[in-house]
Every structure is written in structure tokens, then in C-alpha cells.
Amino acid sequence: MKRLILILMLIATPLMAVEPDEVLSDPVLEQRALNLSKGLRCPVCQSESIDESNAPISKDLRLLVRERLVAGDTDQDALEYIVARYGEFVLLKPTFGGANWLLWAAGPLMLLIAGGVGVVYVRGRSTAKAPQDDVLSADEAATLRDILKK
């Protein structure tokens, strides 16, 4: 019975943390705000959008998005304002421009470098001389026999 109650409580938890006092009266503006906030990352939780997070900074960001839309900003203007204020880190899908191209390219570049190192290593091993059995000199053979006798 306890498990059933726990499961029902987990299912009944709200998926979005938007509180009723944050919701705009204009449904068009509210939908725009929801669409914008889906693409904004919570600076505290980092893996959740600001709509999913209960962190105070997320609430502030949700309110800021709504303030900007009520003030007459376009979606792009509101996003630019928030990115200018909090940095590009708040975007769940960062842009490809600026220094981000290096981050986008780092994975494929490292894969190519590792592949190149692997090819050079394998080729080097295939052309290496096979180890040759060195024959012991008479003195070495005598010393070895003496050691083995003991």
C-alpha cells in the first residue's frame, strides 16, 4: 500500500515548476513565454529548463522572460537580453558561432587524432624488426650453468 501511494505521489508531481502567480493573463504571451523558457537552462540545476526547475533563480528568469514579453520585446529580443545578462550558458542549445565552434569540433577532432595515432602505431608495429634470439657467448653460457646448479 505504501508503494502504491509513493508511485501515485511521483506520478502526480507537476512536470513544470511554473507557479500560478507567474502565469500571464494573455494566453498568446503565456505560450510565447513557455516556448522561450523551454530553451533556457537553470543555472543551478544545469540539466533542467527554467520551467522544470524549482530553484529561485529559475523563478526569477521565468518572471524576467514574462516581463520582457509584456514590455513588448520580440522573442529574439527577450532571448538576447537574458543571454547578455546571464551569458550563453543559460541556453540549453548553445549557438555555433564565436568560440563555441571549438567546443562543437573538439569531439570529432579528438576522434580523428586518436585514429591517426592508432594507425601510426599499428603501422610502426608491422614494420618493426622481429626480435632475434641472441646466442649466448661461451662465458655467458658457463655463468648461466653455474647459477642454475646452485
Short mmCIF file of C-alpha atoms in Angstrom, two decimals:
data_model
loop_
_atom_site.label_atom_id
_atom_site.label_comp_id
_atom_site.label_asym_id
_atom_site.label_seq_id
_atom_site.Cartn_x
_atom_site.Cartn_y
_atom_site.Cartn_z
CA MET A 1 0.00 0.00 0.00
CA LYS A 2 2.85 2.38 0.83
CA ARG A 3 4.46 1.66 -2.53
CA LEU A 4 1.21 2.42 -4.33
CA ILE A 5 0.89 5.75 -2.54
CA LEU A 6 4.52 6.59 -3.33
CA ILE A 7 4.03 5.75 -7.00
CA LEU A 8 0.87 7.85 -7.17
CA MET A 9 2.66 10.76 -5.50
CA LEU A 10 5.52 10.54 -8.00
CA ILE A 11 3.11 10.43 -10.92
CA ALA A 12 1.09 13.33 -9.55
CA THR A 13 4.08 15.66 -9.15
CA PRO A 14 3.92 18.60 -11.52
CA LEU A 15 6.18 18.43 -14.53
CA MET A 16 6.56 22.18 -14.66
CA ALA A 17 7.51 24.45 -11.80
CA VAL A 18 5.64 27.47 -13.16
CA GLU A 19 3.56 28.81 -10.31
CA PRO A 20 0.06 30.21 -10.81
CA ASP A 21 1.13 33.74 -9.85
CA GLU A 22 3.67 33.71 -12.71
CA VAL A 23 1.17 32.87 -15.45
CA LEU A 24 0.27 35.76 -17.73
CA SER A 25 -3.40 36.59 -18.36
CA ASP A 26 -2.84 36.79 -22.12
CA PRO A 27 -2.68 33.19 -23.44
CA VAL A 28 -0.64 34.20 -26.50
CA LEU A 29 2.04 35.89 -24.38
CA GLU A 30 2.00 32.97 -21.94
CA GLN A 31 2.56 30.50 -24.77
CA ARG A 32 5.45 32.61 -26.07
CA ALA A 33 6.92 32.71 -22.56
CA LEU A 34 6.62 28.92 -22.25
CA ASN A 35 8.28 28.41 -25.63
CA LEU A 36 11.16 30.70 -24.67
CA SER A 37 11.68 29.21 -21.23
CA LYS A 38 11.89 25.67 -22.66
CA GLY A 39 15.19 26.69 -24.25
CA LEU A 40 16.67 28.34 -21.15
CA ARG A 41 18.81 26.35 -18.70
CA CYS A 42 18.55 26.67 -14.94
CA PRO A 43 21.94 27.99 -13.76
CA VAL A 44 21.67 25.91 -10.58
CA CYS A 45 20.28 22.59 -11.88
CA GLN A 46 22.08 22.82 -15.24
CA SER A 47 20.22 19.87 -16.79
CA GLU A 48 16.72 21.30 -16.48
CA SER A 49 14.96 24.11 -18.23
CA ILE A 50 13.77 27.00 -16.08
CA ASP A 51 10.21 25.69 -16.43
CA GLU A 52 11.17 22.38 -14.79
CA SER A 53 13.32 23.80 -12.01
CA ASN A 54 12.15 24.96 -8.59
CA ALA A 55 15.33 26.94 -7.93
CA PRO A 56 14.79 30.61 -7.01
CA ILE A 57 17.00 31.77 -9.90
CA SER A 58 14.74 29.85 -12.30
CA LYS A 59 11.70 31.63 -10.93
CA ASP A 60 13.50 34.96 -11.43
CA LEU A 61 14.32 34.00 -15.01
CA ARG A 62 10.73 32.94 -15.71
CA LEU A 63 9.49 36.27 -14.36
CA LEU A 64 12.13 38.15 -16.37
CA VAL A 65 11.03 36.42 -19.60
CA ARG A 66 7.43 37.37 -18.91
CA GLU A 67 8.38 40.97 -18.03
CA ARG A 68 10.26 41.36 -21.29
CA LEU A 69 7.36 39.97 -23.32
CA VAL A 70 4.82 42.20 -21.56
CA ALA A 71 7.14 45.16 -22.24
CA GLY A 72 6.76 44.44 -25.96
CA ASP A 73 10.01 42.61 -26.75
CA THR A 74 10.07 40.06 -29.51
CA ASP A 75 11.12 36.53 -28.64
CA GLN A 76 14.58 37.20 -30.06
CA ASP A 77 14.93 40.47 -28.12
CA ALA A 78 13.99 38.74 -24.87
CA LEU A 79 16.48 35.93 -25.50
CA GLU A 80 19.25 38.40 -26.37
CA TYR A 81 18.54 40.37 -23.19
CA ILE A 82 18.76 37.27 -21.00
CA VAL A 83 21.90 35.99 -22.75
CA ALA A 84 23.51 39.42 -22.39
CA ARG A 85 22.71 39.40 -18.69
CA TYR A 86 23.47 35.76 -17.78
CA GLY A 87 25.78 34.62 -20.56
CA GLU A 88 25.36 31.98 -23.22
CA PHE A 89 25.43 29.27 -20.55
CA VAL A 90 21.69 29.74 -19.96
CA LEU A 91 20.88 28.46 -23.45
CA LEU A 92 20.08 24.74 -23.49
CA LYS A 93 21.17 24.67 -27.16
CA PRO A 94 24.21 26.96 -27.48
CA THR A 95 24.98 28.69 -30.76
CA PHE A 96 27.65 27.53 -33.18
CA GLY A 97 29.30 30.94 -33.54
CA GLY A 98 32.12 32.59 -31.64
CA ALA A 99 34.36 30.38 -29.54
CA ASN A 100 31.71 27.65 -29.39
CA TRP A 101 32.84 26.23 -32.73
CA LEU A 102 35.89 24.86 -30.92
CA LEU A 103 33.67 23.03 -28.43
CA TRP A 104 31.49 21.63 -31.22
CA ALA A 105 34.56 20.49 -33.17
CA ALA A 106 36.54 19.11 -30.22
CA GLY A 107 34.87 15.69 -30.20
CA PRO A 108 35.34 14.89 -33.91
CA LEU A 109 38.85 16.36 -33.86
CA MET A 110 39.89 14.19 -30.91
CA LEU A 111 38.43 11.14 -32.67
CA LEU A 112 40.45 11.90 -35.81
CA ILE A 113 43.63 12.48 -33.82
CA ALA A 114 43.17 9.23 -31.88
CA GLY A 115 42.52 7.36 -35.12
CA GLY A 116 45.68 8.83 -36.66
CA VAL A 117 47.76 7.88 -33.63
CA GLY A 118 46.32 4.36 -33.76
CA VAL A 119 47.14 3.98 -37.47
CA VAL A 120 50.70 5.22 -36.97
CA TYR A 121 51.18 2.84 -34.02
CA VAL A 122 49.85 -0.19 -35.89
CA ARG A 123 51.93 0.60 -38.97
CA GLY A 124 55.02 1.05 -36.81
CA ARG A 125 54.49 -2.34 -35.18
CA SER A 126 54.01 -4.08 -38.51
CA THR A 127 57.27 -2.73 -39.95
CA ALA A 128 59.32 -3.27 -36.80
CA LYS A 129 62.03 -5.88 -36.87
CA ALA A 130 61.17 -9.09 -35.15
CA PRO A 131 63.22 -9.72 -32.03
CA GLN A 132 66.10 -12.05 -32.74
CA ASP A 133 67.25 -14.75 -30.44
CA ASP A 134 70.68 -13.76 -29.29
CA VAL A 135 73.02 -16.67 -28.85
CA LEU A 136 74.90 -16.67 -25.57
CA SER A 137 78.63 -16.47 -25.64
CA ALA A 138 80.63 -19.33 -24.09
CA ASP A 139 81.36 -17.28 -20.94
CA GLU A 140 77.69 -16.35 -20.55
CA ALA A 141 76.59 -19.96 -21.03
CA ALA A 142 79.09 -21.12 -18.38
CA THR A 143 77.92 -18.46 -15.94
CA LEU A 144 74.32 -19.45 -16.54
CA ARG A 145 75.10 -23.12 -15.90
CA ASP A 146 76.83 -22.20 -12.64
CA ILE A 147 73.84 -20.19 -11.49
CA LEU A 148 71.40 -22.96 -12.35
CA LYS A 149 73.44 -25.58 -10.48
CA LYS A 150 73.19 -23.71 -7.20
#
